[in-house]
CSV table of C-alpha atoms in Angstrom, one decimal:
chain,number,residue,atom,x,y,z
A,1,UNK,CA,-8.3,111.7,-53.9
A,2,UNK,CA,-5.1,110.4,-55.3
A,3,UNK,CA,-4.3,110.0,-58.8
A,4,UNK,CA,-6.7,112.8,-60.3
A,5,UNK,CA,-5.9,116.1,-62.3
A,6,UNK,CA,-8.5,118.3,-62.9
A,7,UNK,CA,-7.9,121.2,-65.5
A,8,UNK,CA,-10.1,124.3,-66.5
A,9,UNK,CA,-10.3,125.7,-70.1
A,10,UNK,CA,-11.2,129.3,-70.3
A,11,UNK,CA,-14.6,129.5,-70.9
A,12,UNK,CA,-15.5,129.7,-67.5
A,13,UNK,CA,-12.7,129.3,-64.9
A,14,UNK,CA,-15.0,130.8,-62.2
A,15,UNK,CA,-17.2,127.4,-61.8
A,16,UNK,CA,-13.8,125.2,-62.1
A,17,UNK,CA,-12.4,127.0,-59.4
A,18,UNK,CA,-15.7,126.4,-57.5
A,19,UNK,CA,-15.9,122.5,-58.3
A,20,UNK,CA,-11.8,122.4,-57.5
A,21,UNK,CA,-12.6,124.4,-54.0
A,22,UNK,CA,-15.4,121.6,-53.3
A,23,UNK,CA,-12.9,118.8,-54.0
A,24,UNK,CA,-10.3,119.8,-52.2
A,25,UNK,CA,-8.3,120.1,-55.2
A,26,UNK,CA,-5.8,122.7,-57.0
A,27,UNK,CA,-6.4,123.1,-60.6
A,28,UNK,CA,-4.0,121.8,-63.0
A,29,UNK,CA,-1.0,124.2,-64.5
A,30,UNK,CA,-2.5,124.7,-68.0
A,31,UNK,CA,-1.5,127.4,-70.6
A,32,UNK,CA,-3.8,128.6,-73.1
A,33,UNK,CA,-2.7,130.6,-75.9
A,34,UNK,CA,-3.1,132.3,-79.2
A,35,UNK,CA,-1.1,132.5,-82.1
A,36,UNK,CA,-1.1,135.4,-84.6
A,37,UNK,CA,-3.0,133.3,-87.1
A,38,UNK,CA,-5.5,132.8,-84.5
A,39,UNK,CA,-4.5,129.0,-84.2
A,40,UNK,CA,-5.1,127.8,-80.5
A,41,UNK,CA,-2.1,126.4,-78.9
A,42,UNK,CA,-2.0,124.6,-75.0
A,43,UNK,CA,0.4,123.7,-72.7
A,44,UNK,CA,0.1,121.1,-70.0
A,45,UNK,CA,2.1,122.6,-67.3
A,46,UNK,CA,2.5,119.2,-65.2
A,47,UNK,CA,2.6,115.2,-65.2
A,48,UNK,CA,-0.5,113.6,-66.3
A,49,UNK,CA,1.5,109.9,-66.6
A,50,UNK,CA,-1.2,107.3,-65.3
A,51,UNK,CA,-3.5,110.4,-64.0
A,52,UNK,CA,-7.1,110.2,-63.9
A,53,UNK,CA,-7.7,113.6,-65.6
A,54,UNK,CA,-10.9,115.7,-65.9
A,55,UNK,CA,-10.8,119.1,-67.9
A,56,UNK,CA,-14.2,121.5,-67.1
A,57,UNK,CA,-15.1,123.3,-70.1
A,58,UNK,CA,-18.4,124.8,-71.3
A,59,UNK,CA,-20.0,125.1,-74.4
A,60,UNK,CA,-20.6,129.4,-74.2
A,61,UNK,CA,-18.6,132.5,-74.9
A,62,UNK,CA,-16.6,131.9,-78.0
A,63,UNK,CA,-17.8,128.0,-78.4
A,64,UNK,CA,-15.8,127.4,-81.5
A,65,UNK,CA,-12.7,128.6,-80.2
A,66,UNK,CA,-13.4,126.7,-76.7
A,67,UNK,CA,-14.4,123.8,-78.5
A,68,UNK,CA,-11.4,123.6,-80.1
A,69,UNK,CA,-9.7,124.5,-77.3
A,70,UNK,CA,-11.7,121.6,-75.3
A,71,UNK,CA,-10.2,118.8,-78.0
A,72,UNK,CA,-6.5,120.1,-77.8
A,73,UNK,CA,-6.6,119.5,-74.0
A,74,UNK,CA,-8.1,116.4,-74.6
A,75,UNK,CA,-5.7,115.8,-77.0
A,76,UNK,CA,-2.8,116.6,-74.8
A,77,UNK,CA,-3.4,114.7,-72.1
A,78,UNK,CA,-4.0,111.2,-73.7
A,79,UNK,CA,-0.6,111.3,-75.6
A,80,UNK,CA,1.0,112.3,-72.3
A,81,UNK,CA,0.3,109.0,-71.5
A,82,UNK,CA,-3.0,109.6,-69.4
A,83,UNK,CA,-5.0,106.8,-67.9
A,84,UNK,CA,-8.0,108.6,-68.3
A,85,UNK,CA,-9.9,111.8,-69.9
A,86,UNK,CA,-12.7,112.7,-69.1
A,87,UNK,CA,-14.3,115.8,-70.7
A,88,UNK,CA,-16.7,117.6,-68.1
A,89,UNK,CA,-18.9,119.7,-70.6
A,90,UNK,CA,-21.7,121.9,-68.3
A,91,UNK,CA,-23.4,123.4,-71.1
A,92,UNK,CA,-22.9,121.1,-74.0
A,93,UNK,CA,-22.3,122.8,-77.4
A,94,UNK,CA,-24.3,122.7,-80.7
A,95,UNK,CA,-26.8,120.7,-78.8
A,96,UNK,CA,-29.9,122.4,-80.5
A,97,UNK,CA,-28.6,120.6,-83.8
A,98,UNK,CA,-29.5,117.3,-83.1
A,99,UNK,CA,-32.1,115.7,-85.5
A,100,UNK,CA,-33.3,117.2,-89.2
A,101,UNK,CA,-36.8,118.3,-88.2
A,102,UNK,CA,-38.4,118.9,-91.4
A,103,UNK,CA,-38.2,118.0,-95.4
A,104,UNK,CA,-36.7,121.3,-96.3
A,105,UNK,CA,-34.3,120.8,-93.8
A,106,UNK,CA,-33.2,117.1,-95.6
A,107,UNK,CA,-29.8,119.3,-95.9
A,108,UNK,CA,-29.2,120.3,-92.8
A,109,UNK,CA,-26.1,118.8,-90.4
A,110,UNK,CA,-26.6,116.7,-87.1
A,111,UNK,CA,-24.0,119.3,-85.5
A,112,UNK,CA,-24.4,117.2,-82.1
A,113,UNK,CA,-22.7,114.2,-83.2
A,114,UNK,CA,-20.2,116.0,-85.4
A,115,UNK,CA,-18.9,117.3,-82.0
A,116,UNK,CA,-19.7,113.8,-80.5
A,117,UNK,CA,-17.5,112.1,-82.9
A,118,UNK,CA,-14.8,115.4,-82.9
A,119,UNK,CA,-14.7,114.5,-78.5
A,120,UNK,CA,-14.3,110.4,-78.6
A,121,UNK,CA,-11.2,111.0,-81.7
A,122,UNK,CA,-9.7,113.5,-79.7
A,123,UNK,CA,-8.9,111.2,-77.0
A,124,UNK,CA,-12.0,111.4,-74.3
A,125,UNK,CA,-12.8,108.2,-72.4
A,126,UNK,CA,-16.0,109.8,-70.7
A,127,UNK,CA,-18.3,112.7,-70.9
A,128,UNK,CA,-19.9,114.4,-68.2
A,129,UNK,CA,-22.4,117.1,-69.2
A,130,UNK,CA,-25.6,118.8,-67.8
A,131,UNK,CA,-29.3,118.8,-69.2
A,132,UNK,CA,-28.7,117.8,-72.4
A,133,UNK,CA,-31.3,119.4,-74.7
A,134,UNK,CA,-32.2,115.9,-76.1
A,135,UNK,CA,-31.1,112.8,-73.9
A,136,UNK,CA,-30.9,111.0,-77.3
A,137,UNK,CA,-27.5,112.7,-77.9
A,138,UNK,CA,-26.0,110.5,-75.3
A,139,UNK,CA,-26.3,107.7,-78.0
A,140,UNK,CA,-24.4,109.9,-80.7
A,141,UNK,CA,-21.4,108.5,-78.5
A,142,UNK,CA,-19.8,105.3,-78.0
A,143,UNK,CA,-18.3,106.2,-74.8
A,144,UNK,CA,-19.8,106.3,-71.3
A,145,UNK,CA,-21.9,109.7,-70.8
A,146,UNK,CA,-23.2,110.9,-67.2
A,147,UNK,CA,-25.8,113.4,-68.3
A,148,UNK,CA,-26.7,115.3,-65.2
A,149,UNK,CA,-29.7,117.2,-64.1
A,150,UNK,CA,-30.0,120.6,-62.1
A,151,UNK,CA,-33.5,118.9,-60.6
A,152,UNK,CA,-32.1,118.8,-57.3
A,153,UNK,CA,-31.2,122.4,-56.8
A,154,UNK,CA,-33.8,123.8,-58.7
A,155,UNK,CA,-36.4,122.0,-56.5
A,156,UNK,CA,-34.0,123.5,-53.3
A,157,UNK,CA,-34.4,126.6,-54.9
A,158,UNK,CA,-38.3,126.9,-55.3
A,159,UNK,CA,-38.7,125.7,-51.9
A,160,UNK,CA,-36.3,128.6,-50.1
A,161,UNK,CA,-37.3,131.4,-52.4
A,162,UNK,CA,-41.1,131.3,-53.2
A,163,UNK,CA,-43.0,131.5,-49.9
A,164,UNK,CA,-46.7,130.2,-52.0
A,165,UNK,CA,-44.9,127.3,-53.7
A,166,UNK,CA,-47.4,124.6,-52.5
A,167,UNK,CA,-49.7,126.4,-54.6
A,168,UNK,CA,-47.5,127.2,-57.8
A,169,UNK,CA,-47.8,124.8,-61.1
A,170,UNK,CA,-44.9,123.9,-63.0
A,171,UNK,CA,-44.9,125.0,-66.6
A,172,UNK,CA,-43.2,123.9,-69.9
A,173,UNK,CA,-42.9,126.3,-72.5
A,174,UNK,CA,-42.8,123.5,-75.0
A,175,UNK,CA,-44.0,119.6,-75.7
A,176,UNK,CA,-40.6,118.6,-75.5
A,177,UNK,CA,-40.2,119.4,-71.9
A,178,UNK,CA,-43.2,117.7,-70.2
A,179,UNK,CA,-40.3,115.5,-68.7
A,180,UNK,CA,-38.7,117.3,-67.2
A,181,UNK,CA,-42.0,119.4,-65.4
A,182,UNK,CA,-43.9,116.3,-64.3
A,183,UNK,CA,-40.2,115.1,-62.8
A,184,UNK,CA,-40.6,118.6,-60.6
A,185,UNK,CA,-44.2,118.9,-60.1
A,186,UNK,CA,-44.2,114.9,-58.8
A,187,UNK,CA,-41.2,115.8,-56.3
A,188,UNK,CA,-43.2,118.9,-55.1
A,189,UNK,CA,-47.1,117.6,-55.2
A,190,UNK,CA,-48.4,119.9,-57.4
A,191,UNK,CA,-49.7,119.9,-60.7
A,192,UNK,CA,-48.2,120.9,-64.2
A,193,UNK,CA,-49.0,122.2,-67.4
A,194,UNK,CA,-47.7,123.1,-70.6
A,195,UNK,CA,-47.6,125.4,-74.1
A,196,UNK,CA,-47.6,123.9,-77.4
A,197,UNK,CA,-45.6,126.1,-79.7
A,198,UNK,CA,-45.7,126.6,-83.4
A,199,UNK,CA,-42.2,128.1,-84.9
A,200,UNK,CA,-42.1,130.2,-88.1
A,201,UNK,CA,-38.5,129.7,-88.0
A,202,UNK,CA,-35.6,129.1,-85.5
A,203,UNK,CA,-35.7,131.9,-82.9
A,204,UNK,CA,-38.8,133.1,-83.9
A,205,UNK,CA,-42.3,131.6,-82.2
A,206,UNK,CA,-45.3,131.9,-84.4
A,207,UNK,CA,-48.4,130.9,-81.8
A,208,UNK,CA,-48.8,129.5,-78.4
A,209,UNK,CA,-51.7,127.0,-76.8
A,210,UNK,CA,-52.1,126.7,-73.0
A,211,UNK,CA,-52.6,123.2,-72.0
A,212,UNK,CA,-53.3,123.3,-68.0
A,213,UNK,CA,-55.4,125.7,-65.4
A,214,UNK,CA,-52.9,128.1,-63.9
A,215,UNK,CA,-55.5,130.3,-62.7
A,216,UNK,CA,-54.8,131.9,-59.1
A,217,UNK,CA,-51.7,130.1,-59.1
A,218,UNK,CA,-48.0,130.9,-59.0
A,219,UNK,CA,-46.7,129.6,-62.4
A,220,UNK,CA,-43.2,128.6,-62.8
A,221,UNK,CA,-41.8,128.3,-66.3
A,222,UNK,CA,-38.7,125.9,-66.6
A,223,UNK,CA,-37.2,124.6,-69.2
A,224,UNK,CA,-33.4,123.4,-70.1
A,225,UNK,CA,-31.8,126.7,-71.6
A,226,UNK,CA,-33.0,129.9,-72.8
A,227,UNK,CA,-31.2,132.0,-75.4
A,228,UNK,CA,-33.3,134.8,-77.1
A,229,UNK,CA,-35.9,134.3,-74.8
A,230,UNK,CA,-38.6,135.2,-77.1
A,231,UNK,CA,-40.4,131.7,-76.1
A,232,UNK,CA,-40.2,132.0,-72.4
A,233,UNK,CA,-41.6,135.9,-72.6
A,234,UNK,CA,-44.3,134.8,-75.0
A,235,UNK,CA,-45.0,132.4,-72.5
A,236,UNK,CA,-45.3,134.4,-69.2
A,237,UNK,CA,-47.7,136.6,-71.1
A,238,UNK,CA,-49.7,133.9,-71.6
A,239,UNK,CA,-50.0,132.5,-68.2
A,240,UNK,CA,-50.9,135.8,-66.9
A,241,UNK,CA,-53.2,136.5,-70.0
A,242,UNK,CA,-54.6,133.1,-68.3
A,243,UNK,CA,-55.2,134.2,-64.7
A,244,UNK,CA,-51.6,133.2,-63.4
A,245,UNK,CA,-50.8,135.6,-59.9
A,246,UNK,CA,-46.8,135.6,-60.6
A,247,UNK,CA,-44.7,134.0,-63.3
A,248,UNK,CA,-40.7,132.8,-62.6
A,249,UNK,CA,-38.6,131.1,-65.0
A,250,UNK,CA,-36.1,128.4,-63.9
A,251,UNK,CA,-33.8,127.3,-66.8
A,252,UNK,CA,-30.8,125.5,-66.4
A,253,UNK,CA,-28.7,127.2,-69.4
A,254,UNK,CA,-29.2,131.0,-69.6
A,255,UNK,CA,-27.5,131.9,-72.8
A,256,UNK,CA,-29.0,135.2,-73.5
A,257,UNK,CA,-28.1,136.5,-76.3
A,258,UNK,CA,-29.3,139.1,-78.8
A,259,UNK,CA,-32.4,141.3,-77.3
A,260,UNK,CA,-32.6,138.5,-74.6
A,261,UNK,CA,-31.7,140.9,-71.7
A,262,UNK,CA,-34.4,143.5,-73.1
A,263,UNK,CA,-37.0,141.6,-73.5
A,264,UNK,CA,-36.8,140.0,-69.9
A,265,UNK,CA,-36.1,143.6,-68.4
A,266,UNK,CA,-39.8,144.2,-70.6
A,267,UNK,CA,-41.4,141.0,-69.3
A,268,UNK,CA,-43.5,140.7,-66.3
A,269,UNK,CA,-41.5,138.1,-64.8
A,270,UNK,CA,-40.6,137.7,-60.9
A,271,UNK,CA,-37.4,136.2,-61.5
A,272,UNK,CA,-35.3,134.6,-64.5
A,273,UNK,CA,-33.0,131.6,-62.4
A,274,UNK,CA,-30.2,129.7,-64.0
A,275,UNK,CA,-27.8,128.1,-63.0
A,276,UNK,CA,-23.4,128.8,-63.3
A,277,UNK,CA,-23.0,126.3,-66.5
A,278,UNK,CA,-22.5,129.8,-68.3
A,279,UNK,CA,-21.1,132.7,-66.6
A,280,UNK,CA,-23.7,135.2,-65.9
A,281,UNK,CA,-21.9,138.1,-64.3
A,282,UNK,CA,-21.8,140.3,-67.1
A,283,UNK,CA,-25.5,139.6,-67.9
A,284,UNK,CA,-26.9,140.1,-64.3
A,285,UNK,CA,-25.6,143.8,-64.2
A,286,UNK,CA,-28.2,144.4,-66.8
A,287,UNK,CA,-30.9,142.8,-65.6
A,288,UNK,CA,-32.0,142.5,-61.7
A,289,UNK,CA,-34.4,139.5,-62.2
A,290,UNK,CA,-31.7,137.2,-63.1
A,291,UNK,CA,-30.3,134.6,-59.8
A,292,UNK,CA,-28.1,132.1,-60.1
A,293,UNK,CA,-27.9,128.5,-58.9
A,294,UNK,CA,-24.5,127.3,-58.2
A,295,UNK,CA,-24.6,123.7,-59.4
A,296,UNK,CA,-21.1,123.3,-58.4
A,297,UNK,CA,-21.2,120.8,-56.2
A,298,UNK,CA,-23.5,118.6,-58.5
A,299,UNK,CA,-20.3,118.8,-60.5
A,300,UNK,CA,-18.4,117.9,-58.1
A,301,UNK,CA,-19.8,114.9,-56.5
A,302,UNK,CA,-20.0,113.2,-60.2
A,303,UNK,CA,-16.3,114.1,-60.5
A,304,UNK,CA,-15.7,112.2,-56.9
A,305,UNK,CA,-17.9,109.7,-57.6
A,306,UNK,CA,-16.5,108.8,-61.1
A,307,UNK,CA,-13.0,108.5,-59.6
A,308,UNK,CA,-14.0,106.3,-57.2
A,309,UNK,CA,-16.4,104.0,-59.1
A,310,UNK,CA,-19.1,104.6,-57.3
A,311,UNK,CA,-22.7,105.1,-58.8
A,312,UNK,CA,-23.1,108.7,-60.4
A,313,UNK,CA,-27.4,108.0,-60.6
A,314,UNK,CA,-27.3,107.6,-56.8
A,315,UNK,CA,-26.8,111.5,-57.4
A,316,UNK,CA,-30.9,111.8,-58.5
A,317,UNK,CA,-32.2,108.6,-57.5
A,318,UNK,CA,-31.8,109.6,-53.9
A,319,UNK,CA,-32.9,113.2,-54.1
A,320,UNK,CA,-35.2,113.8,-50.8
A,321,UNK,CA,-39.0,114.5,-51.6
């Protein structure tokens, strides 16, 4: 693959090392740095003239600091003269804050395409990202935006690791997920269901509603991230409250933070799977039930694919059944 940099920010240098090992590639000289105001300073280590350059940096840890971290690369690299920048963003920050939901909230920011608009000026030609929260965002820019799904290894996943999936039903803790379930349960041939929740305020879940039979069946829980977890544990009690034999929870973005790794500990859950968009080292020495998926390669292909202009939606459209 001639004519291609890719670079790693530190939020999570583990999965660019992974997608850099799948390419065949070394990862850029980059130097990331601190000054005693706090101020973020980098330095590109090598050429990037005419390069086709792709910097891997997730929205977690310290996600103002890697945000602005992100930009400054991006930054960087297009007034080295760069052909092309293209940020690839696994976990994609402040994408809760994408709409005003309410009339008491006429106030309130659309944080999503604040960092949108804060990507293109830095100097990116192209996003890639991962299970956006809300597809919609993708229109927040006016540059190309691959938005990728985990579908493909999560349905790899259920199939190698639960022995009755042929009789599980796919669960979505909320409306706004039905999408995404009836996408899985099609590709497996089972049915789906899903809970209509009722908030109180952010974080906090006020009531629940089953809508589906998951009686005598395994019921699997996914949804696209999961950060206090309050919903998703709410929500297993509910399908076993409902006759449901075992609960799992797939999510693609396990953030997990607050009394997230309690209440999961607490909660009668088989396994909680996510994938490596955030680094989960740290978390899964606290809690046993947490696997990971290494969506690596997912990464990887888009990255090949984009340099080579060849079709990125081949990556899903083509999944085996």
């Amino acid at each position: 693959m001639p004519n291609i940099v890719l670079f790693s920010g530190s939020s999570h240098q583990d999965l660019s090392q992974k997608v850099a090992d799948r390419l065949g590639l070394e990862l850029g000289k980059v130097v990331t740095k601190k000054f005693s105001n706090q101020e973020t300073s980098v330095e590109i280590g090598e050429s990037v003239r005419g390069e086709d350059v792709y910097i891997i940096q997730s929205g977690c840890g310290e996600i103002n600091d890697n945000l602005m971290e992100l930009l400054i690369m991006i930054n960087a690299c297009k007034i080295a003269s760069s052909s092309r920048v293209t940020a690839v963003i696994p976990c994609f920050p402040y994408a809760r804050q994408d709409k005003k939901d309410k009339v008491s909230e006429s106030r309130a920011p659309i944080s999503a395409k604040l960092v949108a608009n804060m990507l293109s000026v830095a100097g990116a030609d192209h996003i890639i990202t991962m299970d956006l929260h809300a597809s919609q965002i993708q229109g927040f820019f006016d540059i190309p935006v691959d938005n990728l799904y985990a579908e493909p290894a999560v349905l790899q996943w259920i199939r190698e690791n639960i022995a009755e999936w042929r009789n599980c039903i796919i669960v979505s803790p909320d409306a706004g997920g039905a999408k995404r379930v009836t996408s899985i349960a099609d590709r497996l041939n089972v049915e789906f269901a899903l809970i209509h929740k009722e908030r109180k305020k952010a974080n906090e879940v006020d009531r629940m509603v089953l809508v589906g039979d998951v009686k005598d069946r395994v019921a699997i829980l996914v949804d696209d991230m999961a950060d206090t977890c309050g919903t998703i544990c709410h929500a297993a009690d509910k399908l076993l409250s409902a006759g449901a034999t075992k609960v799992y929870a797939i999510l693609t973005h396990g953030i997990f933070s607050g009394p997230a790794i309690s209440r999961i500990n607490n909660a009668a859950f088989e396994a909680v799977v996510v994938t490596n968009t955030i680094p989960q080292e740290d978390k899964m020495k606290h809690c046993s039930k947490i696997q990971v998926i290494d969506i690596s390669m997912i990464l990887a292909e888009a990255i090949r694919r984009t340099h080579n202009g060849e079709s990125v939606s081949y990556l899903f459209s083509h999944v085996p059944l």
